[in-house]
XYZ file of C-alpha atoms in Angstrom:
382
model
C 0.000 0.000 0.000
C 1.674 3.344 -1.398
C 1.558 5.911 1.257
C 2.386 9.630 0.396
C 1.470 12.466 3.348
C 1.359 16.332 1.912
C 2.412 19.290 3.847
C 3.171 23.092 3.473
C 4.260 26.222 5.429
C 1.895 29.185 4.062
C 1.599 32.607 6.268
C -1.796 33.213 4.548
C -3.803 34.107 7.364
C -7.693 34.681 6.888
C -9.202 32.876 3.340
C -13.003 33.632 3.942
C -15.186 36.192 5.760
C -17.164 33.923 8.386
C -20.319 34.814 10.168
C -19.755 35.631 13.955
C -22.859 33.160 14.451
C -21.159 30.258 12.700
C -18.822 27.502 13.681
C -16.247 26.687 11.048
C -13.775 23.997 11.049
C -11.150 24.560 9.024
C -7.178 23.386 8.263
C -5.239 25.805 9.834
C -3.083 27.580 6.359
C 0.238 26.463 7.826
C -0.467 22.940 8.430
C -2.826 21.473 5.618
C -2.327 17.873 4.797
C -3.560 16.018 2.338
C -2.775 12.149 2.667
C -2.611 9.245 -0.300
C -2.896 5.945 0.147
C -3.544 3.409 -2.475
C -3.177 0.454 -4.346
C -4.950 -1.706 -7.459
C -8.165 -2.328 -5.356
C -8.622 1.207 -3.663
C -7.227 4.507 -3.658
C -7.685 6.846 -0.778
C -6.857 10.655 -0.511
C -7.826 11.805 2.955
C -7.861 15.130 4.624
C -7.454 16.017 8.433
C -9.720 18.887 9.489
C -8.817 20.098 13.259
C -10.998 19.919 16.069
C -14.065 18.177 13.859
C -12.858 14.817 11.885
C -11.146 13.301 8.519
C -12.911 13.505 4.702
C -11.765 11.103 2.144
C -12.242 10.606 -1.218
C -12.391 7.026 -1.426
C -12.544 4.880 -5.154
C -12.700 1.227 -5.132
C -11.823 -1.022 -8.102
C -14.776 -1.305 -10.287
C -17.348 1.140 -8.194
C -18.151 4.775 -8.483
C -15.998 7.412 -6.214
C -17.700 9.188 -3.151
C -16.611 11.507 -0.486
C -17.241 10.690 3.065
C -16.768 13.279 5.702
C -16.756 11.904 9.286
C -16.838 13.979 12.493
C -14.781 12.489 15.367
C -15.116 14.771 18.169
C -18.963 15.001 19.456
C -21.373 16.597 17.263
C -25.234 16.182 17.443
C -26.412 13.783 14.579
C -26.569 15.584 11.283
C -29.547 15.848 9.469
C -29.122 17.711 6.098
C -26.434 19.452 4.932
C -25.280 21.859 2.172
C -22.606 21.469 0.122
C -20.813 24.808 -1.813
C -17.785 25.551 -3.486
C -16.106 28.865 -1.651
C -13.675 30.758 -3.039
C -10.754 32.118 -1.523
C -10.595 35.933 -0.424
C -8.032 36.334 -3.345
C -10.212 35.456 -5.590
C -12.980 38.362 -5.707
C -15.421 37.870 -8.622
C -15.584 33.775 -8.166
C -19.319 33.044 -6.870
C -20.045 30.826 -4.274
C -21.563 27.318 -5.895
C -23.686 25.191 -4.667
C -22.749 21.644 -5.185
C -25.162 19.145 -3.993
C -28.261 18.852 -0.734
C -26.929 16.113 1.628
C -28.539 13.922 4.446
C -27.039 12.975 7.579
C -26.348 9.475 9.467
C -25.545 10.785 12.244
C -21.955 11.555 12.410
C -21.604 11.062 8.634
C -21.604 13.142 5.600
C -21.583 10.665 2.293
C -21.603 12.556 -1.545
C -22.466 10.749 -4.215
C -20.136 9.640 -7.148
C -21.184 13.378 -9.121
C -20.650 15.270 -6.988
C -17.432 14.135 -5.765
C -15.936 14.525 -9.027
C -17.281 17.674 -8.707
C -15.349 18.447 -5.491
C -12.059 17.058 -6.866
C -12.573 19.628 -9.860
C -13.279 22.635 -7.575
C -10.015 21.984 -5.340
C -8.251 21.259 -8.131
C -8.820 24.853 -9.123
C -8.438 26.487 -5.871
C -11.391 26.286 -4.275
C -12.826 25.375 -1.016
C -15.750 22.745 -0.892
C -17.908 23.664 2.495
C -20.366 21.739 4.527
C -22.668 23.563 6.177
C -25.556 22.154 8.426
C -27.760 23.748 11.193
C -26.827 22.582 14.836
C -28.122 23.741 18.299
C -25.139 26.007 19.145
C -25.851 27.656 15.585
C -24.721 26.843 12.163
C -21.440 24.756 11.636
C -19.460 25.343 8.513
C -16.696 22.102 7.755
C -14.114 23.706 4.956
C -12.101 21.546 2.650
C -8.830 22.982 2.129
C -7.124 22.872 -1.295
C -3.767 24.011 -0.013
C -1.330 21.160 -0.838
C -4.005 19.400 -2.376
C -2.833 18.874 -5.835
C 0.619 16.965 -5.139
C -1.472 14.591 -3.712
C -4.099 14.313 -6.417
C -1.882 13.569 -9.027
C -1.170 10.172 -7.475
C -4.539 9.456 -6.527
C -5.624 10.370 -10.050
C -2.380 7.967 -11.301
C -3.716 5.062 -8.609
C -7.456 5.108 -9.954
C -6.004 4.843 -13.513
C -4.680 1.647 -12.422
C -7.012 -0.103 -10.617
C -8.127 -3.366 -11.189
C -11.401 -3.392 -13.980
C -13.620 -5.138 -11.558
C -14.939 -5.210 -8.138
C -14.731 -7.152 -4.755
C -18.578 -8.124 -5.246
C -17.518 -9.322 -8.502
C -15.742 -12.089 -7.012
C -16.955 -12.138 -3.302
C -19.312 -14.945 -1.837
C -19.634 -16.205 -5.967
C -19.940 -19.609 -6.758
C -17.045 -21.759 -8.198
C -18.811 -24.382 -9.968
C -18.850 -27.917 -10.945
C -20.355 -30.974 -13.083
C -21.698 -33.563 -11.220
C -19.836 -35.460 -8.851
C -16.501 -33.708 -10.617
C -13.486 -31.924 -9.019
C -12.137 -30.749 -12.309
C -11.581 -26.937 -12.861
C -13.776 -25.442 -15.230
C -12.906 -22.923 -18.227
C -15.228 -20.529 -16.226
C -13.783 -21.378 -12.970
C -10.644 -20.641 -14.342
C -11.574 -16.826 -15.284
C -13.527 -16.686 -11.419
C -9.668 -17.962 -9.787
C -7.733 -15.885 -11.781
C -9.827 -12.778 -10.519
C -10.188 -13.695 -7.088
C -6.234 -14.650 -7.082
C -4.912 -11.319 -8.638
C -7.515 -9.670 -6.222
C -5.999 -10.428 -3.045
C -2.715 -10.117 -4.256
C -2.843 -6.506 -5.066
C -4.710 -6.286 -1.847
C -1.717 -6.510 0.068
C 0.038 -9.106 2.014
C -2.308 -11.292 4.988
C -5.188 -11.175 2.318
C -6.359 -14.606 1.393
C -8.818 -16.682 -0.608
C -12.001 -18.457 2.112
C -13.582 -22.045 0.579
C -16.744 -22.779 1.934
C -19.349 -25.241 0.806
C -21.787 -23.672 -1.934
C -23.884 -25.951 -0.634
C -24.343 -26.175 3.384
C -27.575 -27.438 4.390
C -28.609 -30.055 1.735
C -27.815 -33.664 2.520
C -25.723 -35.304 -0.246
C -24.683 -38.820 -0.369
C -20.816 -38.869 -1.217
C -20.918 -34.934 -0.989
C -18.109 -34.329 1.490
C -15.628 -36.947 -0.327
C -16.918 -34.663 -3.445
C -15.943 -31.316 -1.558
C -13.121 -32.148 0.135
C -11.734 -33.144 -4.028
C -12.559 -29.852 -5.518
C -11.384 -28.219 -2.135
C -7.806 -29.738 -3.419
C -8.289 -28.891 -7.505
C -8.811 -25.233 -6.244
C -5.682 -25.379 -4.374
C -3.753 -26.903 -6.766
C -4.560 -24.327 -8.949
C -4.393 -21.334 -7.349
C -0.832 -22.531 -6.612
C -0.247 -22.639 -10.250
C -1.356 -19.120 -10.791
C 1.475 -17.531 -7.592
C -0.941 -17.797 -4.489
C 0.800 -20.153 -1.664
C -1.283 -22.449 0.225
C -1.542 -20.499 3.642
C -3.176 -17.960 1.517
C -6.190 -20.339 1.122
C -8.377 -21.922 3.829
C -11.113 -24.430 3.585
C -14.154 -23.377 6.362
C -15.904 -26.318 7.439
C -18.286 -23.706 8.837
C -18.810 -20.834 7.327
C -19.363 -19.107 10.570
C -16.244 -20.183 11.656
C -14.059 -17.297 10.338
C -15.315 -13.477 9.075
C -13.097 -12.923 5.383
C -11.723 -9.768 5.759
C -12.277 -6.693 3.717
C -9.391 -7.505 1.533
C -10.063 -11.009 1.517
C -12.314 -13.374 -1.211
C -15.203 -15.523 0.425
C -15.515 -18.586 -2.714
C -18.878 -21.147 -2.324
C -17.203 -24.099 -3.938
C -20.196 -26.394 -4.934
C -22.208 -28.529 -7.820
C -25.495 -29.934 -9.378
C -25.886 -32.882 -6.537
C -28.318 -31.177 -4.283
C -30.969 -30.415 -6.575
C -30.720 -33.479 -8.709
C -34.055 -34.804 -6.392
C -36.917 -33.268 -4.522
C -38.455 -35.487 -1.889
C -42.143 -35.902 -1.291
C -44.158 -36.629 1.933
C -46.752 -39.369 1.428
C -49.586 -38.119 -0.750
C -48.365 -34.531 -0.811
C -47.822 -32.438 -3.837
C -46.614 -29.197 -1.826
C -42.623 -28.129 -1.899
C -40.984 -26.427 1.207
C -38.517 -23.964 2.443
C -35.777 -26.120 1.811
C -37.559 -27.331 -1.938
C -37.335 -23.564 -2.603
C -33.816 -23.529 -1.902
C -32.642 -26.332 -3.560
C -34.743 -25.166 -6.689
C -33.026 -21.458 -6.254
C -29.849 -22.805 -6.381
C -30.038 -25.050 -9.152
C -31.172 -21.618 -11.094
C -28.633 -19.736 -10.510
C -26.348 -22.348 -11.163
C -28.111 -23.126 -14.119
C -27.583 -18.969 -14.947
C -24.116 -18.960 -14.338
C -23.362 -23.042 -16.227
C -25.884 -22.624 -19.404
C -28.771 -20.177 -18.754
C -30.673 -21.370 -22.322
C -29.905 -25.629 -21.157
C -33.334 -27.670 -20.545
C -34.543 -28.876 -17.102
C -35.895 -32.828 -17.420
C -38.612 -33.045 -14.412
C -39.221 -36.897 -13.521
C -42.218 -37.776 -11.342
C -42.064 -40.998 -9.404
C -44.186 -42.239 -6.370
C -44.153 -45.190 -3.965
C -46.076 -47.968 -4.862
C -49.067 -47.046 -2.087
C -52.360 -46.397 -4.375
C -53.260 -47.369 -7.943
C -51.021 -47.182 -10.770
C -53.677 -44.741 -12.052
C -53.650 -42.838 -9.142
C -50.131 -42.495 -8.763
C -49.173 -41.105 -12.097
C -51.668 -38.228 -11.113
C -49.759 -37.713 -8.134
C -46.533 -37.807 -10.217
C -47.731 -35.163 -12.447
C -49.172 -32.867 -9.935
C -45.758 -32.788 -7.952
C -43.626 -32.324 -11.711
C -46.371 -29.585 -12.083
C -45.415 -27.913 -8.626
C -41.983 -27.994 -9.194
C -42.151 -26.494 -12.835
C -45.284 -23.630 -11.630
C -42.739 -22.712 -9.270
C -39.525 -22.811 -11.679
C -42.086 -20.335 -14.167
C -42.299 -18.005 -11.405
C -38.930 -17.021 -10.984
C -38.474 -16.643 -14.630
C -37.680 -19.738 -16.608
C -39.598 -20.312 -20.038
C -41.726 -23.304 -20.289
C -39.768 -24.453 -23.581
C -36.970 -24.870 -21.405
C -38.576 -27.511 -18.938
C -39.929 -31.101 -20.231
C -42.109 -33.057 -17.756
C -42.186 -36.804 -17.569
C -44.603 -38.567 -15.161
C -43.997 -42.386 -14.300
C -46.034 -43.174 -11.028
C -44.595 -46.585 -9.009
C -42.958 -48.057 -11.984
C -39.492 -46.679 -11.632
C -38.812 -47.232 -7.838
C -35.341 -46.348 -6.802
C -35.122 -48.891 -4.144
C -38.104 -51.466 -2.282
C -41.283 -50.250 -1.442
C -41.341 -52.759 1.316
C -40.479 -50.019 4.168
C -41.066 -46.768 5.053
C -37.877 -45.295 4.220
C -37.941 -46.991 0.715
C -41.028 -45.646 -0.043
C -39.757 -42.110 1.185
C -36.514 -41.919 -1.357
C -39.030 -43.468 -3.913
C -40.940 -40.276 -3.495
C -39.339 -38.004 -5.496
C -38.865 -35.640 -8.801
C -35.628 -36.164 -10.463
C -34.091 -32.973 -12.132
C -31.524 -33.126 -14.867
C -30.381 -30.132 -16.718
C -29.655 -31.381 -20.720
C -27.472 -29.079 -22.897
């Protein structure tokens, strides 16, 4: 992380004429600082202002500047605020410009991407962006100073230029995904580990890469010999592309360990959970945990092959007539595909196939038979 501090000696002593009535907090002429700090993932140009608390412009890689000026010493909470552009004394026919209408959160001032480039333009060129709220002991007035400000723009400028082209959400808490019961890396897993690998990298050193299952909650025969495989592929290839193994970490939980802000949570997971949905006897209706199985399986579908086909199999137990069963096996294919519909899925992309008792997956002599005979089996196709 590139550090730069700027500093000047300037004898200049009064820059505006100030209401008696007003509190203003301003950087005294002799000591202004202006402080950079940056590297391919943020870039941060901060400001000290005596007595009242720190502004920074603050740009992350792939999001939209903003200004955030924070009070540290005890002020009530802020409610709106005015932003203007003041002039120095020296220069006598610049008007005063109004820049943006602000709203408080408590101790916080936060302007929006516009008007921070704004801001940047008006110090740039000598000027003084002012905050200015109302307050019980009378109006407060919070001055930006531009002296010594453009030294350190220039390398925040230079750092933005070279930020990275995508964000932290880009590659945070995303899926790396993979074909059934497989622990081979994908073409687009590939792109997703490169990012997240270059990301923490140029985040600095103690960042690392988190592993956690995609897929916590949903019972999967074989599915932790299955993890614990693609867990290693991931590894394996990160190591290929410069990151060392301590820089990784498999969670068991995911509660276990917060990532850090620097740091790249990955959900490492494949088809297997969603491949059935299990029925109680007689019942057509789906769940909580249907719905989440279902959701995932879309967005995996959305991020695999968004335009592949779903193949919805009905099957019962053997409890009923043959008749009657392949009723019940098309009313809970129906359910499933109503619901896939709703959240947005086209019904040329789903084929339905009802079979009733004749395709049991195990005996119907028990209970527990019956129960995994139950089921709709979901295969995506293309």
């Amino acid at each position: 992380m590139k550090i730069l501090k700027y500093t000047g000696s300037c004898f200049l002593l009064v820059f505006f004429a100030t209401s008696a009535s007003a509190h203003t907090y301003q950087a005294p002429v002799t000591d202004s600082q202006w402080q950079f700090t940056g590297n391919r993932v943020a870039c941060h140009l901060s400001h000290t202002v005596p007595q009242y608390g720190v502004g920074v412009f603050d740009q992350r890689s792939g999001e939209a500047i903003k200004f955030t000026l924070r009070a540290e010493a005890y002020v009530p909470p802020i409610q709106t605020a005015m932003l203007t552009s003041v002039p120095p004394r020296w220069m006598h026919d610049a008007p005063i410009l109004k820049l943006a209408s602000l709203k408080g959160n408590k101790k916080v001032l936060s302007v929006n991407s516009d008007a921070s480039e704004r801001m940047l333009q008006e110090l740039s060129n000598g000027k003084f962006p002012q905050f200015s709220y109302k307050a019980k002991q009378g109006k407060v007035k919070v001055s930006i100073s531009s002296i010594n400000f453009l030294a350190a723009m220039s390398e925040f400028e230079a750092c933005r230029q070279n930020l990275l082209p995508y964000s932290r959400d880009d590659v945070h808490q995303q899926l790396a995904l993979f074909t059934q019961s497989s622990a081979l890396i994908t073409h687009q897993n590939r792109k997703l580990l490169k990012k997240a690998g270059t990301y923490i990298k140029e985040a600095g050193v103690g960042q690392r890469i988190d592993l956690v299952s995609g897929t916590e909650g949903f019972s999967v025969k074989d599915g932790r010999r299955v993890y614990d495989k693609r867990i290693q592929s991931i590894r394996e290839h990160l190591q290929q592309v410069g990151i060392s193994e301590d820089r990784v970490i498999a969670l068991a939980d995911p509660e276990a360990l917060e990532t850090p802000e620097g740091s790249i949570r990955l959900k490492v997971a494949g088809p297997e959970p969603f491949r059935q949905i299990y029925f109680n006897s007689g019942s057509v209706k789906l769940n909580a945990r249907d719905h989440a199985k279902l959701d995932f399986m879309l967005e995996y579908m959305r991020l695999q092959n968004a335009k592949a086909k779903l193949v919805l199999k009905g099957h019962t137990d053997s409890k009923g007539s043959r008749f009657a069963n392949v009723k019940v096996a098309e009313k809970r294919v129906a359910v499933i595909k109503k619901y896939l519909l709703s959240k947005g899925m086209k019904t040329n992309q789903i084929v339905t196939k009802a079979y009733g008792e004749s395709k049991p997956t195990t005996t119907n002599r028990y209970p527990g038979g019956r129960q995994l005979n139950r089921r709709v089996e979901i295969s995506i196709v293309g």
